[in-house]
Each structure stands twice: as C-alpha cells, then as structure tokens.
PDB file of C-alpha atoms and ligand atoms in Angstrom:
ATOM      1  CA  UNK X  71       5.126  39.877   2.386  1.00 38.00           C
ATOM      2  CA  UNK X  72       4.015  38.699  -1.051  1.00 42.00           C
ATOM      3  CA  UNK X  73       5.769  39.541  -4.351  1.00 44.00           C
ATOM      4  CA  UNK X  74       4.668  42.460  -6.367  1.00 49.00           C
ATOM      5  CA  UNK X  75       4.361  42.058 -10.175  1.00 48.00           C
ATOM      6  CA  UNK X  76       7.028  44.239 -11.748  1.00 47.00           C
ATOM      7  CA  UNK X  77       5.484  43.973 -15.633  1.00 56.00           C
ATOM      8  CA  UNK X  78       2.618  46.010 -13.960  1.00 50.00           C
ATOM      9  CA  UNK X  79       3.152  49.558 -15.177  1.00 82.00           C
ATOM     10  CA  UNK X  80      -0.139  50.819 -16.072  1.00 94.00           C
ATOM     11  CA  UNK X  81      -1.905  53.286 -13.510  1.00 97.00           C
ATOM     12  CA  UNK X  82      -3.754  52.138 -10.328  1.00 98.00           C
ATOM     13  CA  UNK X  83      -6.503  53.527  -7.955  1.00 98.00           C
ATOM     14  CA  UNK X  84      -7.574  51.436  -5.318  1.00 98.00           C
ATOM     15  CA  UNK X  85     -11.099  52.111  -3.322  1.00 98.00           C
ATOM     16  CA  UNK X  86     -10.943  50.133  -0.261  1.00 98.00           C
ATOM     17  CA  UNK X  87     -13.881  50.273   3.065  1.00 97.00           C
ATOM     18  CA  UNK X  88     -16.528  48.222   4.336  1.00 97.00           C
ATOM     19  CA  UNK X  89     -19.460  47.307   2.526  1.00 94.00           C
ATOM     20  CA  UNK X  90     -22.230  49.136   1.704  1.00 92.00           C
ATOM     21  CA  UNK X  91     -19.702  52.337   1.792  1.00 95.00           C
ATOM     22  CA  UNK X  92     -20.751  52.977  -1.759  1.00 94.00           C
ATOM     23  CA  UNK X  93     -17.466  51.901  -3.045  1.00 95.00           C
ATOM     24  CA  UNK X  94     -18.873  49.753  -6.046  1.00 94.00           C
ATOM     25  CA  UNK X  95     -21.124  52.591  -7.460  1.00 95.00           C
ATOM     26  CA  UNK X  96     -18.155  54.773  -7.064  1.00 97.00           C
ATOM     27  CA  UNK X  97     -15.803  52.194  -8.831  1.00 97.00           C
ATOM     28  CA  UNK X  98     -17.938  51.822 -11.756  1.00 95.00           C
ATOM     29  CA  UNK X  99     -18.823  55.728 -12.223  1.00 96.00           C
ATOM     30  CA  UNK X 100     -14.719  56.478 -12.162  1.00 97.00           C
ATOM     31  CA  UNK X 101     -13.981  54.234 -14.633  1.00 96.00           C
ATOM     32  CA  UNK X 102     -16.543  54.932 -16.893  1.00 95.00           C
ATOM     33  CA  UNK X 103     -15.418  58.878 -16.578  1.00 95.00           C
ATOM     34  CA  UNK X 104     -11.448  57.757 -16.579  1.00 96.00           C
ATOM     35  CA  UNK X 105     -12.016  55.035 -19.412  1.00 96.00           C
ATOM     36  CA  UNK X 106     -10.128  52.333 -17.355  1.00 97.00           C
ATOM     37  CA  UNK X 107     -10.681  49.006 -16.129  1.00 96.00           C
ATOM     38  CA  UNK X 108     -12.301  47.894 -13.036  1.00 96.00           C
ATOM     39  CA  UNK X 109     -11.672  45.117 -11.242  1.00 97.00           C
ATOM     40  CA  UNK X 110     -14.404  43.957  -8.452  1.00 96.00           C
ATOM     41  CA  UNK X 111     -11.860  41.997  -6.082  1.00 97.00           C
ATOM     42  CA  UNK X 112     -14.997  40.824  -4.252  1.00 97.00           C
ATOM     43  CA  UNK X 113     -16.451  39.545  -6.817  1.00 97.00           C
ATOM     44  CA  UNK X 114     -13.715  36.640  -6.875  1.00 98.00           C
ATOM     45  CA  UNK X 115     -14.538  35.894  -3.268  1.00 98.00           C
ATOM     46  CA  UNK X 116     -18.335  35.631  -4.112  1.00 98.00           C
ATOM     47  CA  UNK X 117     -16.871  33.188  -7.074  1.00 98.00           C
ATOM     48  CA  UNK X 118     -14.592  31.206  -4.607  1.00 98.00           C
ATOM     49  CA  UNK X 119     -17.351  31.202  -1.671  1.00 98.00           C
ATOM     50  CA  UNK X 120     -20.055  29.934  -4.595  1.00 98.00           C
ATOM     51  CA  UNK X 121     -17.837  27.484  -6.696  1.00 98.00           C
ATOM     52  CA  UNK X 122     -17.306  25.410  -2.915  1.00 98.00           C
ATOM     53  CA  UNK X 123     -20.745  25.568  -2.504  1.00 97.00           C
ATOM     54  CA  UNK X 124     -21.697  24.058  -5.571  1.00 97.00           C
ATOM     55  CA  UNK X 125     -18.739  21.117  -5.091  1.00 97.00           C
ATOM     56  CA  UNK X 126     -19.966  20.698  -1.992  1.00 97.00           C
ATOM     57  CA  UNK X 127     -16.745  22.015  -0.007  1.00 98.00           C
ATOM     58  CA  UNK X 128     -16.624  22.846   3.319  1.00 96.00           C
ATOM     59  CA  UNK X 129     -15.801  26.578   3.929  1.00 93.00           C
ATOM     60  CA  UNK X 130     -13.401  25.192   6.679  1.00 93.00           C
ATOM     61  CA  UNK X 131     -11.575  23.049   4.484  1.00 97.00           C
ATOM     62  CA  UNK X 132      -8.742  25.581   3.057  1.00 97.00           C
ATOM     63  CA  UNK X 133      -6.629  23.363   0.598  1.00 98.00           C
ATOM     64  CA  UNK X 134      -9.911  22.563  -1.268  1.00 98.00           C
ATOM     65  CA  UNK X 135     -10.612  26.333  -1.232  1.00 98.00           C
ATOM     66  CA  UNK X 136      -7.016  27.017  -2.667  1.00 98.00           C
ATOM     67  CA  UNK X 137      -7.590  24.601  -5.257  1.00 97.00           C
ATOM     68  CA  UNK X 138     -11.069  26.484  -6.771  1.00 98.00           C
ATOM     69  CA  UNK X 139      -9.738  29.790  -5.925  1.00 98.00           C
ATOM     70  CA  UNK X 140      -6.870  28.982  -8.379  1.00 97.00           C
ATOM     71  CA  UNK X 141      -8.945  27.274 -11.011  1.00 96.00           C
ATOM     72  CA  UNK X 142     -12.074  29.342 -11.249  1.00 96.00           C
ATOM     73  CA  UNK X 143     -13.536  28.790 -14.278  1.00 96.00           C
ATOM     74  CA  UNK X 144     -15.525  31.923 -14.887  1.00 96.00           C
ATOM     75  CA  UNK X 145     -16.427  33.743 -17.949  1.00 93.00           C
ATOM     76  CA  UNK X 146     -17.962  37.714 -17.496  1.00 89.00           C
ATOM     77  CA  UNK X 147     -20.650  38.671 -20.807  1.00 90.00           C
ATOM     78  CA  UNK X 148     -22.296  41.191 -21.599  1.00 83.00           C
ATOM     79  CA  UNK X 149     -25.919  40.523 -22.240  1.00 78.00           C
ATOM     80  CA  UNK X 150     -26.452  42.694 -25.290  1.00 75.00           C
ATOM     81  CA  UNK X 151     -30.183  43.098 -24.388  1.00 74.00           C
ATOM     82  CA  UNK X 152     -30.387  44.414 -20.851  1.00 71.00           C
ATOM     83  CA  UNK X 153     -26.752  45.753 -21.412  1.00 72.00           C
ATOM     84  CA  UNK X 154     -26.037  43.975 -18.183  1.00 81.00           C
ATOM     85  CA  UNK X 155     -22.955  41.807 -17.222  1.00 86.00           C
ATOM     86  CA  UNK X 156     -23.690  38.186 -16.873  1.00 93.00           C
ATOM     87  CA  UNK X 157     -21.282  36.119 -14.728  1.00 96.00           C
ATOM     88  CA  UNK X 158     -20.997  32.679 -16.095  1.00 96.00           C
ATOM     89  CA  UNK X 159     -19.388  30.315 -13.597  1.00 98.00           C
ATOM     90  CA  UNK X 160     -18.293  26.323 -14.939  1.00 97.00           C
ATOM     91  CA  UNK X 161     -20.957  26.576 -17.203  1.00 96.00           C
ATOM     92  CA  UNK X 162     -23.535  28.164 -14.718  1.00 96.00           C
ATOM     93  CA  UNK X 163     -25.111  31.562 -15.070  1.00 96.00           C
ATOM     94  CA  UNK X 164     -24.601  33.148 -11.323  1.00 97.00           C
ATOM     95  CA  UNK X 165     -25.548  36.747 -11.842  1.00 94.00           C
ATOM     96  CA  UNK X 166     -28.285  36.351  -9.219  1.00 92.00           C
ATOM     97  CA  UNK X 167     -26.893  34.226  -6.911  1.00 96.00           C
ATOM     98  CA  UNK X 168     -23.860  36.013  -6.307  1.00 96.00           C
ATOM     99  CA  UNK X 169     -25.134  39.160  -5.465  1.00 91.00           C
ATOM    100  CA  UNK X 170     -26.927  37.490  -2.728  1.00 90.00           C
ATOM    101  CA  UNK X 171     -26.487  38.715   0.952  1.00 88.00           C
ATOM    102  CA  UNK X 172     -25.665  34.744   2.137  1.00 92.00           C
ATOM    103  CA  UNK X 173     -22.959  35.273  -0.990  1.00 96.00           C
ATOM    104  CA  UNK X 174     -21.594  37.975   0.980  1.00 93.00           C
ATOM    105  CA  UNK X 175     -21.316  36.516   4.246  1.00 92.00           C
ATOM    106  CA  UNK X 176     -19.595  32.898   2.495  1.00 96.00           C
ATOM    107  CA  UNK X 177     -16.999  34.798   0.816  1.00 97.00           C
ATOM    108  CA  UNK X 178     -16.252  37.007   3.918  1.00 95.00           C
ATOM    109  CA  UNK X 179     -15.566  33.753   5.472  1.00 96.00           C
ATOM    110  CA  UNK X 180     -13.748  32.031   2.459  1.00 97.00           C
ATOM    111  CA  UNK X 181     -11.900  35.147   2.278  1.00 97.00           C
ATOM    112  CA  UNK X 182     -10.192  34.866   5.551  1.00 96.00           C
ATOM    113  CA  UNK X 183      -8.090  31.568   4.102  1.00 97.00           C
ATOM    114  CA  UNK X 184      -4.656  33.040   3.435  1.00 97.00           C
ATOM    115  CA  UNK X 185      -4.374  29.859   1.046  1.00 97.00           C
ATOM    116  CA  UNK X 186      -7.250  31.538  -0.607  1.00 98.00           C
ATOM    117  CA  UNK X 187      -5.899  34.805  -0.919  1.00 98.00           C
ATOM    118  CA  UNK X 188      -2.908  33.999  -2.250  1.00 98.00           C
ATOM    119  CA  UNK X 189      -4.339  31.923  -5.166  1.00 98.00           C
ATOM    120  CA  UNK X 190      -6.155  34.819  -5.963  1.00 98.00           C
ATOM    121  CA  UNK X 191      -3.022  37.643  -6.223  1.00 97.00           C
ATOM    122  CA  UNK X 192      -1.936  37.166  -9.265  1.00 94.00           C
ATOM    123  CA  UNK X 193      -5.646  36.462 -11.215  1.00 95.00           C
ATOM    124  CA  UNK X 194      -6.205  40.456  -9.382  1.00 97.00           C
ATOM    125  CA  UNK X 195      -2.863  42.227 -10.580  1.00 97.00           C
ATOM    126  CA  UNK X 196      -3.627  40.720 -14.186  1.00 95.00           C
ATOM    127  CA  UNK X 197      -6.306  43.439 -14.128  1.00 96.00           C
ATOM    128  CA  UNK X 198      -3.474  46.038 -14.091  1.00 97.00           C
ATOM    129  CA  UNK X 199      -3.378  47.003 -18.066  1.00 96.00           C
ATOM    130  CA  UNK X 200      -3.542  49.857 -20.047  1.00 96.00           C
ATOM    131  CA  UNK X 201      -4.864  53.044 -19.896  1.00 96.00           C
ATOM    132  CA  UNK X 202      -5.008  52.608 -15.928  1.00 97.00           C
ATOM    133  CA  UNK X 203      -7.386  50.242 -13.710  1.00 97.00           C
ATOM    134  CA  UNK X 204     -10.000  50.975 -10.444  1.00 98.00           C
ATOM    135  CA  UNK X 205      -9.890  48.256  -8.499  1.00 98.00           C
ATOM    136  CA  UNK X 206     -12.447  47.858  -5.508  1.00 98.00           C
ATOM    137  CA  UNK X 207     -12.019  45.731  -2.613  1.00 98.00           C
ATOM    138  CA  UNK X 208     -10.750  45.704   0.731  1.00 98.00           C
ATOM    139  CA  UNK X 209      -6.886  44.766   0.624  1.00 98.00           C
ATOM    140  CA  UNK X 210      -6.361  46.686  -2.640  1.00 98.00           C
ATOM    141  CA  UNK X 211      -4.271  49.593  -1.254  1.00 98.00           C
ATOM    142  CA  UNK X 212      -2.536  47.106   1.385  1.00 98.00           C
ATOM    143  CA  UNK X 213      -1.467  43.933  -0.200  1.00 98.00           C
ATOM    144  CA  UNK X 214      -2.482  43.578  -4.162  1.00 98.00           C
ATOM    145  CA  UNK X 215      -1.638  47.018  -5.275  1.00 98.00           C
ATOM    146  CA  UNK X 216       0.796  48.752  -2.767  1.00 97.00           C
ATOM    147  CA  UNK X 217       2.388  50.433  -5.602  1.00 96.00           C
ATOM    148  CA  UNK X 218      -0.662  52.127  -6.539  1.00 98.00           C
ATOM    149  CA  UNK X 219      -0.859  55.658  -7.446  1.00 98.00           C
ATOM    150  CA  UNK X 220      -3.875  57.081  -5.453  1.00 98.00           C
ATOM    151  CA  UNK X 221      -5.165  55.123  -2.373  1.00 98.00           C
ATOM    152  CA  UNK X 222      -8.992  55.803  -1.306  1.00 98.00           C
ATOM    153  CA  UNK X 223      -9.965  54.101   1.575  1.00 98.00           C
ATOM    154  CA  UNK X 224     -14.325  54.959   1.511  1.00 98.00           C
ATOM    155  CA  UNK X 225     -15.927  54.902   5.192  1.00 97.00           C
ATOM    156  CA  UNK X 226     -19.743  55.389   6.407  1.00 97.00           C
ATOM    157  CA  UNK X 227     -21.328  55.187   9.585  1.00 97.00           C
ATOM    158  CA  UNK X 228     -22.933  51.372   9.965  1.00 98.00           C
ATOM    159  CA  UNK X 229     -26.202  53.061  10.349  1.00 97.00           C
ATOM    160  CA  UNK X 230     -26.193  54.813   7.211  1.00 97.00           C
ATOM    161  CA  UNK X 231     -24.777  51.907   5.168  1.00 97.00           C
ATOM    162  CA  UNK X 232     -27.873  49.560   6.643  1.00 97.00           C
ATOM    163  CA  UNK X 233     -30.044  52.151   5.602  1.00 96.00           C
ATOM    164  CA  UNK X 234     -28.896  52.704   1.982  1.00 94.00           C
ATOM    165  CA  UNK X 235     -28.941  48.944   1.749  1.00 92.00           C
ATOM    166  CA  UNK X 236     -32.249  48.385   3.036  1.00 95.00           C
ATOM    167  CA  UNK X 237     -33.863  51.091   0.754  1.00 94.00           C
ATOM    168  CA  UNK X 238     -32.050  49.284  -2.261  1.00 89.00           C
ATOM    169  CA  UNK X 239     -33.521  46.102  -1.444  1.00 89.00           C
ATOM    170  CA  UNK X 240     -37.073  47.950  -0.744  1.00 94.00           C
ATOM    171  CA  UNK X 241     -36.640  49.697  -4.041  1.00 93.00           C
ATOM    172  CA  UNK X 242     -36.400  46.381  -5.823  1.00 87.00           C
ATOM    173  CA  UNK X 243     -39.705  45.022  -4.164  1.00 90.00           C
ATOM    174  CA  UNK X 244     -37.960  42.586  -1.936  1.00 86.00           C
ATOM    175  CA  UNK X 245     -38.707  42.178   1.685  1.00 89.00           C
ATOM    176  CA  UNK X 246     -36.271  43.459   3.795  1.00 91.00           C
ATOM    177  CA  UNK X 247     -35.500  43.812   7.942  1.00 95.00           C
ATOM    178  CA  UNK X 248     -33.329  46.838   8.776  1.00 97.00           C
ATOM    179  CA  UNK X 249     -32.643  45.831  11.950  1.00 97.00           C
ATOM    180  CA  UNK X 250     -31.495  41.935  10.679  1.00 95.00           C
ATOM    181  CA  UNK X 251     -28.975  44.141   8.008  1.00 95.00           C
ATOM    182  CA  UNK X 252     -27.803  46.135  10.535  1.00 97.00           C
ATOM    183  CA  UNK X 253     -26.772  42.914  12.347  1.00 96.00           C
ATOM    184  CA  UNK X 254     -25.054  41.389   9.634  1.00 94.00           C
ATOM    185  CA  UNK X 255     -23.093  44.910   8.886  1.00 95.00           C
ATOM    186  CA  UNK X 256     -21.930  44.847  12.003  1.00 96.00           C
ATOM    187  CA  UNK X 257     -20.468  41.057  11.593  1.00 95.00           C
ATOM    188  CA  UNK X 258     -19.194  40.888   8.342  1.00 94.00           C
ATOM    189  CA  UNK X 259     -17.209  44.602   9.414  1.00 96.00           C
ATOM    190  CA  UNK X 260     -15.832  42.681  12.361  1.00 96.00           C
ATOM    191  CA  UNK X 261     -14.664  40.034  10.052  1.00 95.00           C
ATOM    192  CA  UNK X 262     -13.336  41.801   7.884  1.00 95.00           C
ATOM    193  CA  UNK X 263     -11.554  43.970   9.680  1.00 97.00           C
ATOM    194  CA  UNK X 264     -10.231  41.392  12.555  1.00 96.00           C
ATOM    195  CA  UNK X 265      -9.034  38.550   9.944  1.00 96.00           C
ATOM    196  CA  UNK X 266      -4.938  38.075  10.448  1.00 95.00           C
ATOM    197  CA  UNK X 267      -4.323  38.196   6.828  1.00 95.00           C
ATOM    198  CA  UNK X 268      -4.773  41.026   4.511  1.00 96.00           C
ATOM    199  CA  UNK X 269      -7.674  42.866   7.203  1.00 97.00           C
ATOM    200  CA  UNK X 270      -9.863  45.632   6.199  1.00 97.00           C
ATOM    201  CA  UNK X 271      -7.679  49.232   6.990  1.00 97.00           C
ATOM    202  CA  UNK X 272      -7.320  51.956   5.270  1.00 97.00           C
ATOM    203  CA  UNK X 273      -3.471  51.827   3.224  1.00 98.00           C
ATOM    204  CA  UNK X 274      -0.828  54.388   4.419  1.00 96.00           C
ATOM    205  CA  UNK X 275      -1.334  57.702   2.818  1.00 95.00           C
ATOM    206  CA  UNK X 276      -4.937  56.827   1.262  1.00 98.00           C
ATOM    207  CA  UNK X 277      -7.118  59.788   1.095  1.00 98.00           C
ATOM    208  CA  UNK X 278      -9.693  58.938   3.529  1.00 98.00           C
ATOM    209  CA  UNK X 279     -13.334  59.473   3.157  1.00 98.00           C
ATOM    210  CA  UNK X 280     -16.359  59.564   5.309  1.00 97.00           C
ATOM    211  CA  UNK X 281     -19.688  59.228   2.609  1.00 96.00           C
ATOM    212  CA  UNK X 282     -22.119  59.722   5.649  1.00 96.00           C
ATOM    213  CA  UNK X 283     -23.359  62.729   4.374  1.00 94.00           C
ATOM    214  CA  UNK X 284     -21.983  63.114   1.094  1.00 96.00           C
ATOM    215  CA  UNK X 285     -23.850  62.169  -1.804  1.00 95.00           C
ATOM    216  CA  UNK X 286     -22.109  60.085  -4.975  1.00 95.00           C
ATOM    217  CA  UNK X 287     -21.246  63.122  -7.084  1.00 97.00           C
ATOM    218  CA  UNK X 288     -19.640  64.574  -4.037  1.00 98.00           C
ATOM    219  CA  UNK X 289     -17.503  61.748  -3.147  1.00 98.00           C
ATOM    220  CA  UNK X 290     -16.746  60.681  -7.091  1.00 98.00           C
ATOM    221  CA  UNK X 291     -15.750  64.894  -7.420  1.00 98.00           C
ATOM    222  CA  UNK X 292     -13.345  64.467  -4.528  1.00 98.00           C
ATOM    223  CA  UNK X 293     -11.682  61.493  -5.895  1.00 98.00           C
ATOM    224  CA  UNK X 294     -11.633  62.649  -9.492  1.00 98.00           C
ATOM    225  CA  UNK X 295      -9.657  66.001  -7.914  1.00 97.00           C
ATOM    226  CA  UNK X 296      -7.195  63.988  -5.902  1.00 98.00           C
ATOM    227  CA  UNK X 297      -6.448  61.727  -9.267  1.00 97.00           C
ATOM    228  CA  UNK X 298      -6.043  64.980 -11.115  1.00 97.00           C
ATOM    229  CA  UNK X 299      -3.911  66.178  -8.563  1.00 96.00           C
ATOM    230  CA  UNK X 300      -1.480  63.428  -8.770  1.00 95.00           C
ATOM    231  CA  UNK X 301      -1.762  64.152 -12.693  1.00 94.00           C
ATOM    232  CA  UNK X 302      -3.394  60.906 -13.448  1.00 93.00           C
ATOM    233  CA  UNK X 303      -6.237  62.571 -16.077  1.00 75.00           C
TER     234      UNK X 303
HETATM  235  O1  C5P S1062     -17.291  43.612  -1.706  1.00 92.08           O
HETATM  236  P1  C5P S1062     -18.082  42.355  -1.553  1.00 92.08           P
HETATM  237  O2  C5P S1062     -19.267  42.465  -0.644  1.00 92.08           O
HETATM  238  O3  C5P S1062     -18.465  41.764  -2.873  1.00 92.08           O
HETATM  239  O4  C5P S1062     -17.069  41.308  -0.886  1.00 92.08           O
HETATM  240  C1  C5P S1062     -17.502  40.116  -0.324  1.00 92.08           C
HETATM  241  C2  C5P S1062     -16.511  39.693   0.759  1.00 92.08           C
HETATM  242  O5  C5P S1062     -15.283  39.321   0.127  1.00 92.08           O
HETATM  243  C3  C5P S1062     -16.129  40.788   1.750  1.00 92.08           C
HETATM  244  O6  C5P S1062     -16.983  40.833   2.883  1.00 92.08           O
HETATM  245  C4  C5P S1062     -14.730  40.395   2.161  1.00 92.08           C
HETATM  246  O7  C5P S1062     -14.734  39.481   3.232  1.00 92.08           O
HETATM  247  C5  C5P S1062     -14.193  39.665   0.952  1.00 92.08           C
HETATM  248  N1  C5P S1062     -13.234  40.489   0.225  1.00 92.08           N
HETATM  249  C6  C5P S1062     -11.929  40.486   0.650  1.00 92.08           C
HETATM  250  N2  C5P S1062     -10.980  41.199  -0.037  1.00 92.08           N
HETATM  251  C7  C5P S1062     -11.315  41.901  -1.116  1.00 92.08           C
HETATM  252  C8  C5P S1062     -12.659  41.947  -1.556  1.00 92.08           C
HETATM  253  C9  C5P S1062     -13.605  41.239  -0.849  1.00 92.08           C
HETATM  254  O8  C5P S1062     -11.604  39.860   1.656  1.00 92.08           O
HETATM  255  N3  C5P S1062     -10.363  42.552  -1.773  1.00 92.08           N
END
C-alpha cells in the first residue's frame, strides 16, 4: 500500500471508468464550473508511453520506463491563438501525437509497470492545491487519492462508447472503422481492468454512474448535486 501525502489538504473529486465513458469532457466542464484544477492522470501515461518511444525503449523494459516516468520533461501552454493547450514534451510539441488512438493503447501497456506507476504518484498528488482539484483517470479513487472527498466512478455500455468515439473521429473528417474501435474498446477495457496493480474498479463508496443514456448536462448535474451534497460548493 503506497504512502499518502499528508500536506495534501485541499479538496478532491476523482472521475474514474473506462475510456470513452465521457469522463474527460466531464472533468473539464466541472472544473471550469467549480474553478479547480484538473489533472488528466492519463495524460502522463500518453507522456511516459511517447517519451520511450521517442528514446527508442522497449515497452517491456520497466526500469527504463521508471526512469522517463520519473524525469518527464514536459511543459503544458496555452496557445493564446486557438486558446488551446499545447503539450510540449523535451522540447517537442506532442499535442497531436498524443491524442492518438496507438497513444492510447502504448500507455495502457506502459501503464501496467508498477515501476511506472509509482514514479508517477507523487508528480499526480502535486496536483492537489487550492481551491480543490478534478482529477480523471482510472486509479484516482483507489490508489492516488483514497482520501478524496467525492468518488465518481463513470460507466457506459462498450457499444455506446465505440459509437460516440467513432462519430468524433467522423466529425473531424477522419476515416474511421466502428467495428476496428469496438475491438480495441474491448482490449484496452480488459487491460485495464485485469492489470495486478492499481486495475480499473470503481473505489468503495464512489457514486456510480451509467452515461448510456444520459447526456453530459445530465451526468455533470448529478455530480455537481452529489459535490453539493457533501458541501463541497
Ligand atoms: O485516459 P486515457 O485514454 O488518456 O489513458 C490512457 C491509458 O493510460 C489508459 O488506457 C490506462 O491504461 C492508462 N491510465 C492508467 N491510470 C490512470 C490513467 C490512465 O493506467 N490513472
């Protein structure tokens, strides 16, 4: 059982569940209505899963992993134009690539390395500060934050996640197989949730929700009435 960080005193609401449950849309929307920070725990998996790839590093090889997981040398801007975040990484701009499905899949498999999860604890909890912090991922609730005030843990039916994801990627003009995203749903969920350390489940107590047929204002209303139940706005 790792060690959790006892300066952390600020609030915490952690949105766990597979992806394409709609958790990072959510994220963002609650802490632009909370005005609190957001921390996109996958994002640092992308990071780790891209920074081997450019140093040529096996995704097998887990004390090479641990070493770039613990030195990441990333810087996030905002790009004062398109008002979009850029994510610089050793010098490189990555926004693109790291939002790429094959992204996805390297860090799911990077991200079953304990070595790689523990060099990434304490970079996570340092997103715990004032007024209060949203953090997305899939451990949140379990392992980084267990102390955390409210606990979502944000389900959908594999069919319906494919779906939203292949309209997004039809939306944008890109080509796109439903049935070949389906596919990869269904293996990245099974990796996810059958790793040995920190797997995908929701936390004791988290309010659990099904998004299947709920639509984003629905499912950001429910969580914004379970945070002001437990007084947190
Ligand atoms: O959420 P996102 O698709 O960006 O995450 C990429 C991968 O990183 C996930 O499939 C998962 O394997 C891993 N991850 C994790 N723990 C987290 C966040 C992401 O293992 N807290």
């Amino acid at each position: 059982m790792s060690q959790v960080n006892s300066e952390v005193s600020s609030p915490v609401i952690t949105v766990d569940g597979p992806s394409g449950s709609g958790k990072g849309t959510i994220c963002k929307l609650l802490a632009a209505k909370l005005g609190w920070n957001l921390l996109d725990s996958g994002a640092l998996y992308r990071l780790t899963a891209l920074a081997a790839k450019h140093h040529g590093v096996a995704v097998d090889d887990e004390d090479a992993l641990q070493v770039l997981a613990a030195h990441l040398d990333v810087q996030f801007v905002i790009n004062e134009v398109e008002e979009e975040l850029q994510v610089i990484l050793e010098g490189e701009l990555v926004t693109q690539e790291l939002r790429l499905e094959e992204t996805g899949e390297l860090a799911s498999i990077v991200a079953t390395k304990p070595g790689v999860r523990t060099a990434l604890l304490n970079r996570q909890r340092e997103f715990a500060q004032l007024p209060g912090l949203i953090a997305d991922g899939r451990d949140m609730g379990t392992v980084v934050f267990p102390q955390a005030d409210l606990k979502v843990y944000l389900d959908a039916s594999v069919e319906e996640r494919a779906n939203r994801r292949y309209k997004q990627l039809i939306n944008k003009g890109l080509d796109a197989s439903l049935e070949v995203i389906l596919a990869e749903l269904i293996k990245r969920d099974e990796r996810d949730m059958q790793r040995a350390v920190a797997p995908l489940k929701p936390a004791e107590h988290a309010l659990v929700l099904d998004s299947t047929s709920l639509t984003i204002d629905q499912v950001l209303e429910l969580v914004l009435e379970a945070a002001r139940h437990k007084g947190l706005r």
